[in-house]
Amino acid sequence: MQIAYFNGKFLSKEDVKISPDDRGFLFADGVYEVVRWYEGFFFDMDSHLSRLKRSLRELRINWAEVDMFPALSHELIKQNNLENQPAMIYLQVSRGAAKRSHNFPSSEVPPTVYANAWGFVPDIQSKESGIKVMLKEDIRWNRCDIKSVALLANTLSFQEAYQVGLQECIFVRNGLITEGSHSNIFFVIDGMLCTHPESNHILSGVTRKNILRIADELGIKIREEAVQESRIRFIKEAFISNTSAEVTPVTVLGGNTIGDGVPGHVTKLIQEKFDSEVKNKHEN
Ligand code: PLP
């Protein structure tokens, strides 16, 4: 039996009942977070918590107990017996249930808070050999910085990639490469690590932030500047990042083979440091 968290209680996932009037259901009026459990600790929970607070603030959703996110995540790991395996926590907060209307309900309407946990098998093969990804026009809205549950443009785009056997869809907006449908993307050009700067056109990934720190510690030059699609031929290495894929090399981007078609040297250096930080945390 899977145990979920729902509006203050831990209960069987099957017993969760969400109103058809819930604004998450009617308007995708809500935010979410995904955090990874590494058999003993959550990866950078502080950054996930602050991003959750920011997303809630941007949508003006008031979840007064937001600071309990780490504790409730721990409790879900415990109650689902996931302590000794890789796992994920998904948390969603919507504006709550109220008669359908475009204006917000009164401040007395409590948000709907749902979270669950599941065991997770890391995709080691993709991390070692790399993935092939599609390039496509970014059809999303202008607030990609908010981790909103309104992901239709992401899912439609990802499905296109998936159907032709590709592992991610990377977006291009006004000729500039932004990010993936559920990942950030990095490039190595002229020996420099390049990635789209934080803006309303990308989600500020927790993995992205840690990769930039790691690259800096490794003495790799960083350029937080969007790469033009027309410069693909100058890209020597590419990788995507997110909570589940960590650092996953990209060997083919929009039909173009990147570098020698195998994971590059800088990518591997960053991957190794990322993995060793996780390993060291296990041993402490
Ligand atoms: N960009 C988008 C659109 C995402 O959905 C995600 C994660 O799912 C990311 C970037 C990476 O974020 P994180 O590293 O915090 O998982």
PDB file of C-alpha atoms and ligand atoms in Angstrom:
ATOM      1  CA  MET A   1       0.000   0.000   0.000  1.00  0.00           C
ATOM      2  CA  GLN A   2       1.373   3.425  -0.968  1.00  0.00           C
ATOM      3  CA  ILE A   3       1.119   6.094   1.707  1.00  0.00           C
ATOM      4  CA  ALA A   4       0.493   9.657   0.541  1.00  0.00           C
ATOM      5  CA  TYR A   5       0.223  13.006   2.311  1.00  0.00           C
ATOM      6  CA  PHE A   6      -3.014  14.878   1.773  1.00  0.00           C
ATOM      7  CA  ASN A   7      -4.076  18.106   3.495  1.00  0.00           C
ATOM      8  CA  GLY A   8      -2.370  17.413   6.810  1.00  0.00           C
ATOM      9  CA  LYS A   9      -2.808  13.626   6.955  1.00  0.00           C
ATOM     10  CA  PHE A  10      -0.867  10.535   5.937  1.00  0.00           C
ATOM     11  CA  LEU A  11      -3.199   8.006   4.338  1.00  0.00           C
ATOM     12  CA  SER A  12      -3.396   5.294   1.709  1.00  0.00           C
ATOM     13  CA  LYS A  13      -2.976   6.849  -1.770  1.00  0.00           C
ATOM     14  CA  GLU A  14      -6.249   5.218  -2.855  1.00  0.00           C
ATOM     15  CA  ASP A  15      -8.107   7.123  -0.143  1.00  0.00           C
ATOM     16  CA  VAL A  16      -7.050  10.563  -1.401  1.00  0.00           C
ATOM     17  CA  LYS A  17     -10.119  12.364  -2.705  1.00  0.00           C
ATOM     18  CA  ILE A  18      -9.664  15.625  -4.603  1.00  0.00           C
ATOM     19  CA  SER A  19     -12.688  17.762  -5.416  1.00  0.00           C
ATOM     20  CA  PRO A  20     -13.669  18.233  -9.089  1.00  0.00           C
ATOM     21  CA  ASP A  21     -13.840  21.936  -8.146  1.00  0.00           C
ATOM     22  CA  ASP A  22     -10.156  21.936  -7.295  1.00  0.00           C
ATOM     23  CA  ARG A  23      -8.440  24.752  -9.166  1.00  0.00           C
ATOM     24  CA  GLY A  24      -5.498  22.487  -9.852  1.00  0.00           C
ATOM     25  CA  PHE A  25      -7.889  20.287 -11.859  1.00  0.00           C
ATOM     26  CA  LEU A  26      -9.857  23.133 -13.487  1.00  0.00           C
ATOM     27  CA  PHE A  27      -7.127  25.678 -14.227  1.00  0.00           C
ATOM     28  CA  ALA A  28      -3.769  23.961 -13.548  1.00  0.00           C
ATOM     29  CA  ASP A  29      -3.672  26.585 -10.785  1.00  0.00           C
ATOM     30  CA  GLY A  30      -0.894  25.143  -8.664  1.00  0.00           C
ATOM     31  CA  VAL A  31       2.794  24.466  -8.222  1.00  0.00           C
ATOM     32  CA  TYR A  32       4.899  21.379  -7.597  1.00  0.00           C
ATOM     33  CA  GLU A  33       8.321  20.183  -6.503  1.00  0.00           C
ATOM     34  CA  VAL A  34      10.265  16.971  -7.060  1.00  0.00           C
ATOM     35  CA  VAL A  35      13.054  16.049  -4.640  1.00  0.00           C
ATOM     36  CA  ARG A  36      15.398  13.083  -4.778  1.00  0.00           C
ATOM     37  CA  TRP A  37      16.143  10.832  -1.827  1.00  0.00           C
ATOM     38  CA  TYR A  38      19.614   9.252  -1.922  1.00  0.00           C
ATOM     39  CA  GLU A  39      19.255   6.390   0.599  1.00  0.00           C
ATOM     40  CA  GLY A  40      19.776   8.595   3.629  1.00  0.00           C
ATOM     41  CA  PHE A  41      19.419  12.227   2.573  1.00  0.00           C
ATOM     42  CA  PHE A  42      17.554  14.541   0.226  1.00  0.00           C
ATOM     43  CA  PHE A  43      19.604  16.283  -2.452  1.00  0.00           C
ATOM     44  CA  ASP A  44      19.778  20.022  -1.650  1.00  0.00           C
ATOM     45  CA  MET A  45      16.404  20.153   0.088  1.00  0.00           C
ATOM     46  CA  ASP A  46      17.077  23.805   1.047  1.00  0.00           C
ATOM     47  CA  SER A  47      17.075  24.865  -2.611  1.00  0.00           C
ATOM     48  CA  HIS A  48      13.927  22.854  -3.370  1.00  0.00           C
ATOM     49  CA  LEU A  49      12.190  24.476  -0.406  1.00  0.00           C
ATOM     50  CA  SER A  50      13.176  27.983  -1.432  1.00  0.00           C
ATOM     51  CA  ARG A  51      12.098  27.360  -5.039  1.00  0.00           C
ATOM     52  CA  LEU A  52       8.755  26.043  -3.776  1.00  0.00           C
ATOM     53  CA  LYS A  53       8.306  29.200  -1.670  1.00  0.00           C
ATOM     54  CA  ARG A  54       9.144  31.348  -4.676  1.00  0.00           C
ATOM     55  CA  SER A  55       6.683  29.486  -6.957  1.00  0.00           C
ATOM     56  CA  LEU A  56       3.923  29.855  -4.331  1.00  0.00           C
ATOM     57  CA  ARG A  57       4.718  33.547  -3.894  1.00  0.00           C
ATOM     58  CA  GLU A  58       4.648  34.195  -7.664  1.00  0.00           C
ATOM     59  CA  LEU A  59       1.189  32.561  -7.937  1.00  0.00           C
ATOM     60  CA  ARG A  60       0.009  34.191  -4.660  1.00  0.00           C
ATOM     61  CA  ILE A  61      -0.921  30.841  -3.124  1.00  0.00           C
ATOM     62  CA  ASN A  62      -0.669  30.885   0.645  1.00  0.00           C
ATOM     63  CA  TRP A  63       0.381  27.543   2.140  1.00  0.00           C
ATOM     64  CA  ALA A  64       1.179  28.598   5.680  1.00  0.00           C
ATOM     65  CA  GLU A  65       2.846  25.250   6.524  1.00  0.00           C
ATOM     66  CA  VAL A  66       5.293  25.291   3.602  1.00  0.00           C
ATOM     67  CA  ASP A  67       8.225  24.896   6.028  1.00  0.00           C
ATOM     68  CA  MET A  68       7.016  21.396   6.859  1.00  0.00           C
ATOM     69  CA  PHE A  69       7.929  20.205   3.342  1.00  0.00           C
ATOM     70  CA  PRO A  70      11.256  18.596   4.460  1.00  0.00           C
ATOM     71  CA  ALA A  71       9.655  16.893   7.482  1.00  0.00           C
ATOM     72  CA  LEU A  72       6.667  15.569   5.548  1.00  0.00           C
ATOM     73  CA  SER A  73       9.016  14.303   2.827  1.00  0.00           C
ATOM     74  CA  HIS A  74      11.022  12.394   5.450  1.00  0.00           C
ATOM     75  CA  GLU A  75       7.851  10.964   6.900  1.00  0.00           C
ATOM     76  CA  LEU A  76       6.726   9.753   3.447  1.00  0.00           C
ATOM     77  CA  ILE A  77      10.077   8.016   2.939  1.00  0.00           C
ATOM     78  CA  LYS A  78       9.686   6.341   6.319  1.00  0.00           C
ATOM     79  CA  GLN A  79       6.060   5.341   5.944  1.00  0.00           C
ATOM     80  CA  ASN A  80       6.705   3.853   2.484  1.00  0.00           C
ATOM     81  CA  ASN A  81       9.811   1.939   3.670  1.00  0.00           C
ATOM     82  CA  LEU A  82      12.035   3.707   1.146  1.00  0.00           C
ATOM     83  CA  GLU A  83      14.896   4.632   3.518  1.00  0.00           C
ATOM     84  CA  ASN A  84      17.414   2.285   1.900  1.00  0.00           C
ATOM     85  CA  GLN A  85      16.755   2.866  -1.777  1.00  0.00           C
ATOM     86  CA  PRO A  86      16.766   5.773  -4.252  1.00  0.00           C
ATOM     87  CA  ALA A  87      13.378   7.462  -4.162  1.00  0.00           C
ATOM     88  CA  MET A  88      11.497  10.538  -5.283  1.00  0.00           C
ATOM     89  CA  ILE A  89       9.089  12.863  -3.532  1.00  0.00           C
ATOM     90  CA  TYR A  90       6.429  14.707  -5.540  1.00  0.00           C
ATOM     91  CA  LEU A  91       4.583  17.563  -3.838  1.00  0.00           C
ATOM     92  CA  GLN A  92       1.800  19.612  -5.371  1.00  0.00           C
ATOM     93  CA  VAL A  93       0.017  22.639  -3.917  1.00  0.00           C
ATOM     94  CA  SER A  94      -3.028  24.037  -5.696  1.00  0.00           C
ATOM     95  CA  ARG A  95      -5.142  27.092  -4.838  1.00  0.00           C
ATOM     96  CA  GLY A  96      -7.832  24.809  -3.442  1.00  0.00           C
ATOM     97  CA  ALA A  97     -11.438  23.985  -4.305  1.00  0.00           C
ATOM     98  CA  ALA A  98     -14.005  26.685  -5.080  1.00  0.00           C
ATOM     99  CA  LYS A  99     -16.820  27.375  -7.549  1.00  0.00           C
ATOM    100  CA  ARG A 100     -15.259  27.748 -10.988  1.00  0.00           C
ATOM    101  CA  SER A 101     -14.423  31.377 -11.572  1.00  0.00           C
ATOM    102  CA  HIS A 102     -11.419  33.153 -13.055  1.00  0.00           C
ATOM    103  CA  ASN A 103     -10.943  35.339  -9.974  1.00  0.00           C
ATOM    104  CA  PHE A 104      -9.209  33.809  -6.962  1.00  0.00           C
ATOM    105  CA  PRO A 105     -11.434  32.365  -4.211  1.00  0.00           C
ATOM    106  CA  SER A 106     -11.558  34.088  -0.815  1.00  0.00           C
ATOM    107  CA  SER A 107      -8.482  33.793   1.383  1.00  0.00           C
ATOM    108  CA  GLU A 108     -10.410  31.345   3.629  1.00  0.00           C
ATOM    109  CA  VAL A 109     -10.225  28.632   0.943  1.00  0.00           C
ATOM    110  CA  PRO A 110      -7.285  26.447   1.991  1.00  0.00           C
ATOM    111  CA  PRO A 111      -4.805  25.225  -0.624  1.00  0.00           C
ATOM    112  CA  THR A 112      -4.912  21.539  -1.586  1.00  0.00           C
ATOM    113  CA  VAL A 113      -1.644  19.873  -0.619  1.00  0.00           C
ATOM    114  CA  TYR A 114      -0.747  16.443  -1.937  1.00  0.00           C
ATOM    115  CA  ALA A 115       2.546  14.537  -1.832  1.00  0.00           C
ATOM    116  CA  ASN A 116       3.686  11.007  -2.561  1.00  0.00           C
ATOM    117  CA  ALA A 117       6.898   8.989  -2.687  1.00  0.00           C
ATOM    118  CA  TRP A 118       8.109   6.159  -4.878  1.00  0.00           C
ATOM    119  CA  GLY A 119      11.187   3.985  -5.315  1.00  0.00           C
ATOM    120  CA  PHE A 120      13.251   4.976  -8.299  1.00  0.00           C
ATOM    121  CA  VAL A 121      15.739   3.176 -10.573  1.00  0.00           C
ATOM    122  CA  PRO A 122      18.416   5.603 -11.860  1.00  0.00           C
ATOM    123  CA  ASP A 123      19.062   5.480 -15.630  1.00  0.00           C
ATOM    124  CA  ILE A 124      22.753   4.577 -15.470  1.00  0.00           C
ATOM    125  CA  GLN A 125      22.886   3.585 -19.144  1.00  0.00           C
ATOM    126  CA  SER A 126      21.905   7.095 -20.319  1.00  0.00           C
ATOM    127  CA  LYS A 127      24.367   8.697 -17.904  1.00  0.00           C
ATOM    128  CA  GLU A 128      27.177   6.565 -19.336  1.00  0.00           C
ATOM    129  CA  SER A 129      26.370   6.564 -23.054  1.00  0.00           C
ATOM    130  CA  GLY A 130      24.407   9.780 -23.465  1.00  0.00           C
ATOM    131  CA  ILE A 131      21.029  10.513 -25.013  1.00  0.00           C
ATOM    132  CA  LYS A 132      19.652  11.810 -28.306  1.00  0.00           C
ATOM    133  CA  VAL A 133      17.348  14.812 -28.106  1.00  0.00           C
ATOM    134  CA  MET A 134      14.970  16.745 -30.351  1.00  0.00           C
ATOM    135  CA  LEU A 135      15.047  20.513 -30.968  1.00  0.00           C
ATOM    136  CA  LYS A 136      11.722  22.289 -31.239  1.00  0.00           C
ATOM    137  CA  GLU A 137      10.146  25.737 -31.049  1.00  0.00           C
ATOM    138  CA  ASP A 138       9.419  26.715 -27.428  1.00  0.00           C
ATOM    139  CA  ILE A 139       5.612  26.949 -27.330  1.00  0.00           C
ATOM    140  CA  ARG A 140       5.431  27.518 -23.544  1.00  0.00           C
ATOM    141  CA  TRP A 141       4.197  30.622 -21.749  1.00  0.00           C
ATOM    142  CA  ASN A 142       6.423  33.451 -20.551  1.00  0.00           C
ATOM    143  CA  ARG A 143       6.736  32.344 -16.915  1.00  0.00           C
ATOM    144  CA  CYS A 144       8.788  29.168 -17.248  1.00  0.00           C
ATOM    145  CA  ASP A 145      10.606  30.267 -14.047  1.00  0.00           C
ATOM    146  CA  ILE A 146       7.563  29.171 -12.009  1.00  0.00           C
ATOM    147  CA  LYS A 147       7.364  25.432 -11.285  1.00  0.00           C
ATOM    148  CA  SER A 148       3.700  25.391 -12.207  1.00  0.00           C
ATOM    149  CA  VAL A 149       1.659  22.237 -12.841  1.00  0.00           C
ATOM    150  CA  ALA A 150       0.559  23.761 -16.183  1.00  0.00           C
ATOM    151  CA  LEU A 151       2.824  21.492 -18.224  1.00  0.00           C
ATOM    152  CA  LEU A 152       0.759  20.845 -21.334  1.00  0.00           C
ATOM    153  CA  ALA A 153       3.259  22.498 -23.697  1.00  0.00           C
ATOM    154  CA  ASN A 154       6.013  20.448 -22.050  1.00  0.00           C
ATOM    155  CA  THR A 155       4.154  17.145 -22.317  1.00  0.00           C
ATOM    156  CA  LEU A 156       3.005  17.738 -25.926  1.00  0.00           C
ATOM    157  CA  SER A 157       6.561  18.562 -26.936  1.00  0.00           C
ATOM    158  CA  PHE A 158       8.121  15.691 -25.014  1.00  0.00           C
ATOM    159  CA  GLN A 159       5.629  13.254 -26.535  1.00  0.00           C
ATOM    160  CA  GLU A 160       6.823  14.233 -30.024  1.00  0.00           C
ATOM    161  CA  ALA A 161      10.386  13.359 -29.035  1.00  0.00           C
ATOM    162  CA  TYR A 162       9.315  10.179 -27.265  1.00  0.00           C
ATOM    163  CA  GLN A 163       7.338   8.911 -30.251  1.00  0.00           C
ATOM    164  CA  VAL A 164      10.424   8.999 -32.462  1.00  0.00           C
ATOM    165  CA  GLY A 165      12.624   7.342 -29.842  1.00  0.00           C
ATOM    166  CA  LEU A 166      14.371  10.498 -28.573  1.00  0.00           C
ATOM    167  CA  GLN A 167      14.931  11.071 -24.862  1.00  0.00           C
ATOM    168  CA  GLU A 168      14.199  14.790 -24.440  1.00  0.00           C
ATOM    169  CA  CYS A 169      12.808  17.765 -26.323  1.00  0.00           C
ATOM    170  CA  ILE A 170      14.994  20.885 -26.151  1.00  0.00           C
ATOM    171  CA  PHE A 171      13.297  24.220 -26.764  1.00  0.00           C
ATOM    172  CA  VAL A 172      14.359  27.112 -29.011  1.00  0.00           C
ATOM    173  CA  ARG A 173      12.825  30.557 -28.479  1.00  0.00           C
ATOM    174  CA  ASN A 174      13.610  33.349 -30.932  1.00  0.00           C
ATOM    175  CA  GLY A 175      16.585  31.364 -32.212  1.00  0.00           C
ATOM    176  CA  LEU A 176      18.016  30.806 -28.706  1.00  0.00           C
ATOM    177  CA  ILE A 177      18.241  27.413 -26.970  1.00  0.00           C
ATOM    178  CA  THR A 178      16.421  27.701 -23.642  1.00  0.00           C
ATOM    179  CA  GLU A 179      16.035  24.347 -21.829  1.00  0.00           C
ATOM    180  CA  GLY A 180      14.364  20.955 -22.112  1.00  0.00           C
ATOM    181  CA  SER A 181      10.751  19.887 -21.494  1.00  0.00           C
ATOM    182  CA  HIS A 182      11.876  18.694 -18.048  1.00  0.00           C
ATOM    183  CA  SER A 183      15.573  19.559 -17.851  1.00  0.00           C
ATOM    184  CA  ASN A 184      18.123  22.343 -18.203  1.00  0.00           C
ATOM    185  CA  ILE A 185      20.795  22.103 -20.886  1.00  0.00           C
ATOM    186  CA  PHE A 186      24.510  22.926 -20.894  1.00  0.00           C
ATOM    187  CA  PHE A 187      27.039  23.182 -23.726  1.00  0.00           C
ATOM    188  CA  VAL A 188      30.798  23.278 -23.982  1.00  0.00           C
ATOM    189  CA  ILE A 189      31.869  25.828 -26.600  1.00  0.00           C
ATOM    190  CA  ASP A 190      35.422  27.194 -26.914  1.00  0.00           C
ATOM    191  CA  GLY A 191      36.328  25.423 -23.654  1.00  0.00           C
ATOM    192  CA  MET A 192      33.584  27.290 -21.793  1.00  0.00           C
ATOM    193  CA  LEU A 193      30.510  25.859 -20.077  1.00  0.00           C
ATOM    194  CA  CYS A 194      27.485  27.692 -21.499  1.00  0.00           C
ATOM    195  CA  THR A 195      23.899  27.622 -20.296  1.00  0.00           C
ATOM    196  CA  HIS A 196      20.860  29.888 -20.583  1.00  0.00           C
ATOM    197  CA  PRO A 197      20.886  32.503 -17.779  1.00  0.00           C
ATOM    198  CA  GLU A 198      18.170  32.482 -15.124  1.00  0.00           C
ATOM    199  CA  SER A 199      15.167  34.276 -16.633  1.00  0.00           C
ATOM    200  CA  ASN A 200      11.437  33.891 -17.207  1.00  0.00           C
ATOM    201  CA  HIS A 201      12.275  31.540 -20.104  1.00  0.00           C
ATOM    202  CA  ILE A 202      13.766  28.718 -18.019  1.00  0.00           C
ATOM    203  CA  LEU A 203      13.167  26.977 -14.735  1.00  0.00           C
ATOM    204  CA  SER A 204      16.048  27.586 -12.382  1.00  0.00           C
ATOM    205  CA  GLY A 205      16.986  23.939 -11.804  1.00  0.00           C
ATOM    206  CA  VAL A 206      18.378  22.875  -8.453  1.00  0.00           C
ATOM    207  CA  THR A 207      20.713  20.523 -10.360  1.00  0.00           C
ATOM    208  CA  ARG A 208      21.698  23.401 -12.688  1.00  0.00           C
ATOM    209  CA  LYS A 209      22.661  25.554  -9.716  1.00  0.00           C
ATOM    210  CA  ASN A 210      24.798  22.774  -8.222  1.00  0.00           C
ATOM    211  CA  ILE A 211      26.452  22.072 -11.589  1.00  0.00           C
ATOM    212  CA  LEU A 212      27.446  25.743 -11.903  1.00  0.00           C
ATOM    213  CA  ARG A 213      28.981  25.588  -8.414  1.00  0.00           C
ATOM    214  CA  ILE A 214      30.811  22.343  -9.235  1.00  0.00           C
ATOM    215  CA  ALA A 215      32.117  23.716 -12.551  1.00  0.00           C
ATOM    216  CA  ASP A 216      33.384  26.813 -10.757  1.00  0.00           C
ATOM    217  CA  GLU A 217      35.128  24.662  -8.141  1.00  0.00           C
ATOM    218  CA  LEU A 218      36.732  22.646 -10.959  1.00  0.00           C
ATOM    219  CA  GLY A 219      38.051  25.864 -12.507  1.00  0.00           C
ATOM    220  CA  ILE A 220      35.889  25.499 -15.638  1.00  0.00           C
ATOM    221  CA  LYS A 221      35.033  28.838 -17.257  1.00  0.00           C
ATOM    222  CA  ILE A 222      31.293  29.529 -17.204  1.00  0.00           C
ATOM    223  CA  ARG A 223      29.186  31.648 -19.515  1.00  0.00           C
ATOM    224  CA  GLU A 224      25.540  32.065 -18.492  1.00  0.00           C
ATOM    225  CA  GLU A 225      24.401  33.162 -21.903  1.00  0.00           C
ATOM    226  CA  ALA A 226      21.856  31.626 -24.296  1.00  0.00           C
ATOM    227  CA  VAL A 227      23.364  29.699 -27.201  1.00  0.00           C
ATOM    228  CA  GLN A 228      21.965  30.407 -30.661  1.00  0.00           C
ATOM    229  CA  GLU A 229      20.582  27.447 -32.566  1.00  0.00           C
ATOM    230  CA  SER A 230      22.689  28.591 -35.523  1.00  0.00           C
ATOM    231  CA  ARG A 231      25.851  27.892 -33.459  1.00  0.00           C
ATOM    232  CA  ILE A 232      25.186  24.181 -32.967  1.00  0.00           C
ATOM    233  CA  ARG A 233      28.183  23.292 -35.151  1.00  0.00           C
ATOM    234  CA  PHE A 234      30.485  24.970 -32.585  1.00  0.00           C
ATOM    235  CA  ILE A 235      29.162  22.861 -29.687  1.00  0.00           C
ATOM    236  CA  LYS A 236      31.815  20.379 -28.560  1.00  0.00           C
ATOM    237  CA  GLU A 237      29.843  18.796 -25.695  1.00  0.00           C
ATOM    238  CA  ALA A 238      26.302  18.944 -24.357  1.00  0.00           C
ATOM    239  CA  PHE A 239      24.453  17.579 -21.366  1.00  0.00           C
ATOM    240  CA  ILE A 240      21.090  17.934 -19.689  1.00  0.00           C
ATOM    241  CA  SER A 241      20.427  18.154 -15.963  1.00  0.00           C
ATOM    242  CA  ASN A 242      17.539  17.495 -13.650  1.00  0.00           C
ATOM    243  CA  THR A 243      16.781  15.859 -10.318  1.00  0.00           C
ATOM    244  CA  SER A 244      16.483  12.338 -11.751  1.00  0.00           C
ATOM    245  CA  ALA A 245      18.930  12.480 -14.705  1.00  0.00           C
ATOM    246  CA  GLU A 246      21.579  14.424 -12.685  1.00  0.00           C
ATOM    247  CA  VAL A 247      24.228  15.083 -15.381  1.00  0.00           C
ATOM    248  CA  THR A 248      23.284  13.163 -18.549  1.00  0.00           C
ATOM    249  CA  PRO A 249      25.361  13.655 -21.721  1.00  0.00           C
ATOM    250  CA  VAL A 250      23.690  14.569 -25.019  1.00  0.00           C
ATOM    251  CA  THR A 251      25.297  12.982 -28.086  1.00  0.00           C
ATOM    252  CA  VAL A 252      22.790  14.046 -30.744  1.00  0.00           C
ATOM    253  CA  LEU A 253      20.966  17.402 -30.696  1.00  0.00           C
ATOM    254  CA  GLY A 254      18.283  18.038 -33.312  1.00  0.00           C
ATOM    255  CA  GLY A 255      19.870  15.502 -35.661  1.00  0.00           C
ATOM    256  CA  ASN A 256      23.387  16.946 -35.210  1.00  0.00           C
ATOM    257  CA  THR A 257      26.072  14.718 -33.696  1.00  0.00           C
ATOM    258  CA  ILE A 258      27.770  16.571 -30.855  1.00  0.00           C
ATOM    259  CA  GLY A 259      31.588  16.331 -30.767  1.00  0.00           C
ATOM    260  CA  ASP A 260      32.656  12.758 -31.391  1.00  0.00           C
ATOM    261  CA  GLY A 261      29.180  11.413 -30.623  1.00  0.00           C
ATOM    262  CA  VAL A 262      30.256  10.226 -27.171  1.00  0.00           C
ATOM    263  CA  PRO A 263      30.132  11.933 -23.742  1.00  0.00           C
ATOM    264  CA  GLY A 264      32.790  14.654 -23.606  1.00  0.00           C
ATOM    265  CA  HIS A 265      35.667  15.293 -21.199  1.00  0.00           C
ATOM    266  CA  VAL A 266      34.194  18.336 -19.369  1.00  0.00           C
ATOM    267  CA  THR A 267      30.843  16.572 -19.038  1.00  0.00           C
ATOM    268  CA  LYS A 268      32.563  13.579 -17.451  1.00  0.00           C
ATOM    269  CA  LEU A 269      34.538  15.776 -15.037  1.00  0.00           C
ATOM    270  CA  ILE A 270      31.334  17.427 -13.832  1.00  0.00           C
ATOM    271  CA  GLN A 271      29.518  14.076 -13.658  1.00  0.00           C
ATOM    272  CA  GLU A 272      32.347  12.578 -11.582  1.00  0.00           C
ATOM    273  CA  LYS A 273      32.375  15.456  -9.089  1.00  0.00           C
ATOM    274  CA  PHE A 274      28.593  15.410  -8.817  1.00  0.00           C
ATOM    275  CA  ASP A 275      28.615  11.643  -8.168  1.00  0.00           C
ATOM    276  CA  SER A 276      31.482  11.834  -5.695  1.00  0.00           C
ATOM    277  CA  GLU A 277      29.726  14.579  -3.682  1.00  0.00           C
ATOM    278  CA  VAL A 278      26.691  12.302  -3.399  1.00  0.00           C
ATOM    279  CA  LYS A 279      28.879   9.326  -2.465  1.00  0.00           C
ATOM    280  CA  ASN A 280      30.743  11.346   0.193  1.00  0.00           C
ATOM    281  CA  LYS A 281      27.466  12.425   1.754  1.00  0.00           C
ATOM    282  CA  HIS A 282      26.533   8.733   2.044  1.00  0.00           C
ATOM    283  CA  GLU A 283      29.721   7.949   3.902  1.00  0.00           C
ATOM    284  CA  ASN A 284      29.401  10.835   6.395  1.00  0.00           C
TER     285      ASN A 284
HETATM  286  N1  PLP B   1      13.519  22.749 -16.471  1.00  0.00           N
HETATM  287  C1  PLP B   1      12.296  22.195 -16.468  1.00  0.00           C
HETATM  288  C2  PLP B   1      11.265  22.689 -17.425  1.00  0.00           C
HETATM  289  C3  PLP B   1      11.999  21.160 -15.563  1.00  0.00           C
HETATM  290  O1  PLP B   1      10.765  20.626 -15.540  1.00  0.00           O
HETATM  291  C4  PLP B   1      13.020  20.694 -14.696  1.00  0.00           C
HETATM  292  C5  PLP B   1      12.742  19.608 -13.744  1.00  0.00           C
HETATM  293  O2  PLP B   1      11.834  18.852 -13.849  1.00  0.00           O
HETATM  294  C6  PLP B   1      14.272  21.294 -14.748  1.00  0.00           C
HETATM  295  C7  PLP B   1      14.492  22.329 -15.638  1.00  0.00           C
HETATM  296  C8  PLP B   1      15.385  20.847 -13.834  1.00  0.00           C
HETATM  297  O3  PLP B   1      15.116  21.188 -12.508  1.00  0.00           O
HETATM  298  P1  PLP B   1      15.768  20.380 -11.299  1.00  0.00           P
HETATM  299  O4  PLP B   1      17.239  20.300 -11.569  1.00  0.00           O
HETATM  300  O5  PLP B   1      15.457  21.204 -10.098  1.00  0.00           O
HETATM  301  O6  PLP B   1      15.129  19.036 -11.272  1.00  0.00           O
END
